[in-house]
Coordinates of C-alpha atoms and ligand atoms in Angstrom, one line a residue:
M1 CA -74.3 4.3 -59.3
S2 CA -74.2 5.7 -62.7
A3 CA -73.9 9.5 -63.4
R4 CA -75.2 9.3 -66.7
P5 CA -79.0 9.4 -67.1
Y6 CA -80.7 6.3 -68.6
V7 CA -84.2 4.8 -68.9
I8 CA -84.9 0.9 -69.0
D9 CA -87.0 -0.5 -71.7
E10 CA -89.1 -3.6 -70.9
M11 CA -87.5 -6.7 -73.0
I12 CA -89.0 -9.8 -71.2
S13 CA -92.3 -9.6 -69.2
A14 CA -93.2 -10.9 -65.8
K15 CA -95.6 -13.0 -67.3
A16 CA -93.5 -14.4 -69.9
I17 CA -90.5 -15.1 -67.3
A18 CA -93.4 -17.3 -65.2
A19 CA -94.4 -19.1 -68.5
R20 CA -90.7 -19.8 -69.3
I21 CA -89.9 -20.9 -65.7
E22 CA -93.0 -23.4 -65.3
A23 CA -91.9 -24.9 -68.7
L24 CA -88.4 -25.2 -67.4
C25 CA -89.3 -26.7 -64.1
R26 CA -91.2 -29.8 -66.1
E27 CA -87.7 -30.5 -67.8
I28 CA -85.7 -29.9 -64.4
H29 CA -88.6 -32.3 -62.5
D30 CA -87.9 -35.0 -65.2
E31 CA -84.3 -34.8 -64.9
F32 CA -84.2 -35.4 -61.0
D33 CA -87.6 -37.0 -60.4
G34 CA -86.8 -39.6 -57.8
T35 CA -84.1 -37.8 -56.2
D36 CA -84.0 -36.9 -52.7
K37 CA -80.9 -35.3 -52.2
L38 CA -81.4 -32.2 -54.7
V39 CA -79.3 -29.2 -53.8
V40 CA -80.2 -26.2 -55.5
V41 CA -77.2 -23.4 -55.6
G42 CA -78.1 -19.6 -56.1
L43 CA -75.4 -17.9 -57.4
L44 CA -75.7 -14.2 -55.3
R45 CA -76.6 -11.8 -55.9
G46 CA -78.5 -11.6 -59.0
S47 CA -80.0 -15.1 -59.1
F48 CA -82.2 -14.5 -55.9
V49 CA -85.3 -13.9 -57.5
F50 CA -84.9 -16.4 -60.3
I51 CA -84.3 -19.1 -57.5
A52 CA -87.2 -17.9 -55.3
D53 CA -89.7 -18.5 -58.2
L54 CA -87.8 -21.6 -59.7
V55 CA -88.0 -24.0 -56.1
R56 CA -91.5 -22.9 -55.9
E57 CA -92.2 -24.3 -59.0
L58 CA -90.3 -27.7 -58.3
D59 CA -92.5 -30.2 -56.7
L60 CA -89.3 -32.0 -55.7
P61 CA -87.7 -32.7 -52.3
I62 CA -84.6 -29.9 -52.5
E63 CA -82.2 -28.2 -50.1
V64 CA -81.3 -24.8 -50.9
D65 CA -77.4 -23.1 -50.8
F66 CA -76.0 -20.1 -51.9
L67 CA -72.6 -18.9 -53.3
E68 CA -71.0 -16.0 -54.1
A69 CA -68.4 -15.3 -56.8
S70 CA -67.3 -11.6 -57.7
S71 CA -68.4 -10.3 -61.4
Y72 CA -68.9 -6.7 -62.6
G73 CA -68.5 -5.0 -59.3
D74 CA -70.1 -1.5 -59.9
G75 CA -69.6 -1.3 -63.9
M76 CA -70.8 -2.7 -66.8
E77 CA -67.5 -4.7 -67.8
S78 CA -67.0 -8.3 -66.9
S79 CA -63.9 -9.2 -64.9
R80 CA -62.4 -12.1 -66.1
E81 CA -60.8 -13.6 -62.9
V82 CA -63.8 -15.0 -60.9
R83 CA -63.2 -15.3 -56.9
I84 CA -65.3 -16.9 -54.5
L85 CA -66.4 -14.5 -51.9
K86 CA -68.9 -16.8 -50.2
D87 CA -68.9 -20.6 -50.4
L88 CA -71.4 -23.2 -49.9
R89 CA -72.6 -23.6 -46.4
G90 CA -73.2 -27.6 -46.9
A91 CA -71.1 -30.3 -48.5
I92 CA -72.0 -31.5 -51.8
E93 CA -70.3 -34.8 -52.4
G94 CA -72.7 -37.5 -53.5
R95 CA -75.8 -35.2 -54.0
D96 CA -77.2 -33.8 -56.9
V97 CA -76.6 -30.1 -57.4
L98 CA -78.4 -27.6 -59.9
V99 CA -76.6 -24.5 -59.9
V100 CA -78.9 -21.4 -60.5
E101 CA -77.1 -18.2 -62.3
D102 CA -78.9 -15.0 -63.7
I103 CA -76.9 -14.7 -67.1
V104 CA -74.1 -16.1 -68.7
D105 CA -72.2 -13.6 -70.6
T106 CA -68.7 -14.0 -71.1
G107 CA -69.0 -17.6 -69.3
H108 CA -66.3 -17.2 -66.8
T109 CA -68.6 -16.8 -64.1
L110 CA -70.4 -20.3 -64.6
N111 CA -67.7 -21.9 -66.1
H112 CA -65.3 -21.3 -62.8
V113 CA -68.4 -22.3 -60.3
T114 CA -69.0 -25.3 -62.0
R115 CA -65.6 -26.8 -62.4
L116 CA -65.1 -26.1 -58.7
L117 CA -68.1 -27.3 -57.7
A118 CA -67.3 -30.6 -59.9
S119 CA -64.1 -31.2 -57.9
R120 CA -66.1 -31.7 -54.5
N121 CA -67.5 -35.0 -56.4
P122 CA -71.4 -34.3 -56.4
A123 CA -73.8 -37.5 -58.0
R124 CA -74.8 -34.9 -60.6
L125 CA -74.2 -31.5 -61.4
K126 CA -76.3 -29.5 -63.9
S127 CA -76.9 -25.6 -64.3
I128 CA -79.5 -23.2 -65.4
A129 CA -79.4 -19.4 -66.4
L130 CA -82.4 -17.3 -67.1
L131 CA -80.5 -15.3 -69.5
D132 CA -78.0 -16.0 -71.8
K133 CA -75.7 -13.8 -74.4
P134 CA -74.2 -16.2 -76.6
S135 CA -72.2 -13.3 -78.7
R136 CA -70.4 -12.3 -75.7
R137 CA -69.1 -15.7 -75.0
E138 CA -65.1 -16.0 -74.0
V139 CA -64.9 -19.5 -72.5
D140 CA -67.0 -22.3 -74.3
F141 CA -69.6 -22.8 -71.5
K142 CA -73.3 -23.7 -71.9
A143 CA -75.9 -24.0 -69.3
D144 CA -77.8 -27.2 -69.3
W145 CA -81.1 -25.3 -69.1
T146 CA -81.6 -21.6 -70.4
G147 CA -84.4 -19.3 -70.0
F148 CA -83.8 -16.7 -72.8
E149 CA -81.5 -16.0 -75.3
I150 CA -80.7 -12.1 -75.5
P151 CA -78.4 -10.0 -77.6
D152 CA -75.9 -7.9 -76.6
E153 CA -77.7 -5.6 -74.3
F154 CA -77.2 -4.6 -70.8
V155 CA -80.3 -5.5 -68.7
V156 CA -81.9 -5.0 -65.3
G157 CA -84.6 -6.2 -63.3
Y158 CA -85.8 -9.5 -61.8
G159 CA -82.7 -9.5 -59.5
I160 CA -80.0 -8.3 -62.2
D161 CA -78.7 -4.9 -61.4
F162 CA -77.1 -2.2 -62.6
A163 CA -74.7 -0.8 -60.0
Q164 CA -77.0 -2.3 -57.4
R165 CA -80.1 -0.6 -58.7
N166 CA -83.2 -2.2 -60.2
R167 CA -83.3 -5.8 -58.9
N168 CA -86.5 -5.1 -57.7
L169 CA -88.0 -4.6 -60.9
P170 CA -90.6 -7.5 -61.6
F171 CA -89.3 -7.7 -65.6
I172 CA -86.3 -7.8 -67.4
G173 CA -85.5 -4.4 -69.3
K174 CA -82.6 -3.1 -71.2
V175 CA -80.6 0.0 -69.9
R176 CA -80.7 2.6 -72.7
F177 CA -78.9 5.7 -71.9
I178 CA -80.5 8.9 -73.0
D179 CA -77.7 11.3 -73.5
G180 CA -76.2 9.2 -76.2
P181 CA -74.9 5.6 -77.2
A182 CA -73.8 3.1 -74.1
Ligands
IMP201 P1 -70.1 -13.8 -67.0 O1 -68.9 -14.3 -65.9 O2 -69.2 -12.8 -67.9 O3 -70.6 -14.8 -67.7 O4 -70.8 -12.7 -66.0 C1 -72.0 -13.2 -65.3 C2 -72.2 -12.1 -64.6 O5 -72.0 -10.9 -65.1 C3 -73.8 -12.5 -64.4 O6 -73.7 -13.3 -63.3 C4 -74.2 -10.9 -64.0 O7 -73.8 -10.5 -62.2 C5 -73.2 -10.2 -64.5 N1 -73.7 -9.7 -65.6 C6 -73.6 -10.0 -67.0 N2 -74.4 -9.6 -67.9 C7 -75.1 -8.7 -67.3 C8 -75.9 -7.5 -67.3 O8 -76.5 -7.0 -68.9 N3 -76.6 -6.7 -66.6 C9 -76.2 -6.7 -65.1 N4 -75.3 -7.9 -64.8 C10 -74.9 -8.7 -65.8

């Protein structure tokens, strides 16, 4: 929990997120149309709201699985070493896989996770991130689909936290400290 007081300024409205998800799902549907073996993999915990909206918009036969990788801990700085805290329940060999992430920031997390899953020989492996901060990238990684590119701001809401708070906001907001710059 941050000791510094902050406010949250809305950056992307719930309505804009819903409209973008609808458009993304049309593209995802075209990519996976005809498959009967799609596994949608949510990265815990930040993607839990996004994946819930995404799968309900996808008119395809799917299974849902989850994987948890270490990331920020309770702070605002990314840890470069990615560890798997909770692995998938099911095998993905020969399956079509869509990995769902909340934000691509330095790129370490999704880069590591997609390499790991690729080593398990899925038939097809694609990734989607709701948000992308390209200016923060440290490894060359781009998700196959991105909801919104955003500037280098610390954001919360729609599943995304700051020190485990604010995941339940229906919109994406940026954290603004009120006692000076972050
Ligand atoms: P990366 O490995 O640096 O790409 O970091 C990805 C993870 O860092 C995301 O899944 C988030 O959990 C976390 N993260 C990155 N940016 C933010 C942010 O602005 N707010 C909250 N969490 C963030």
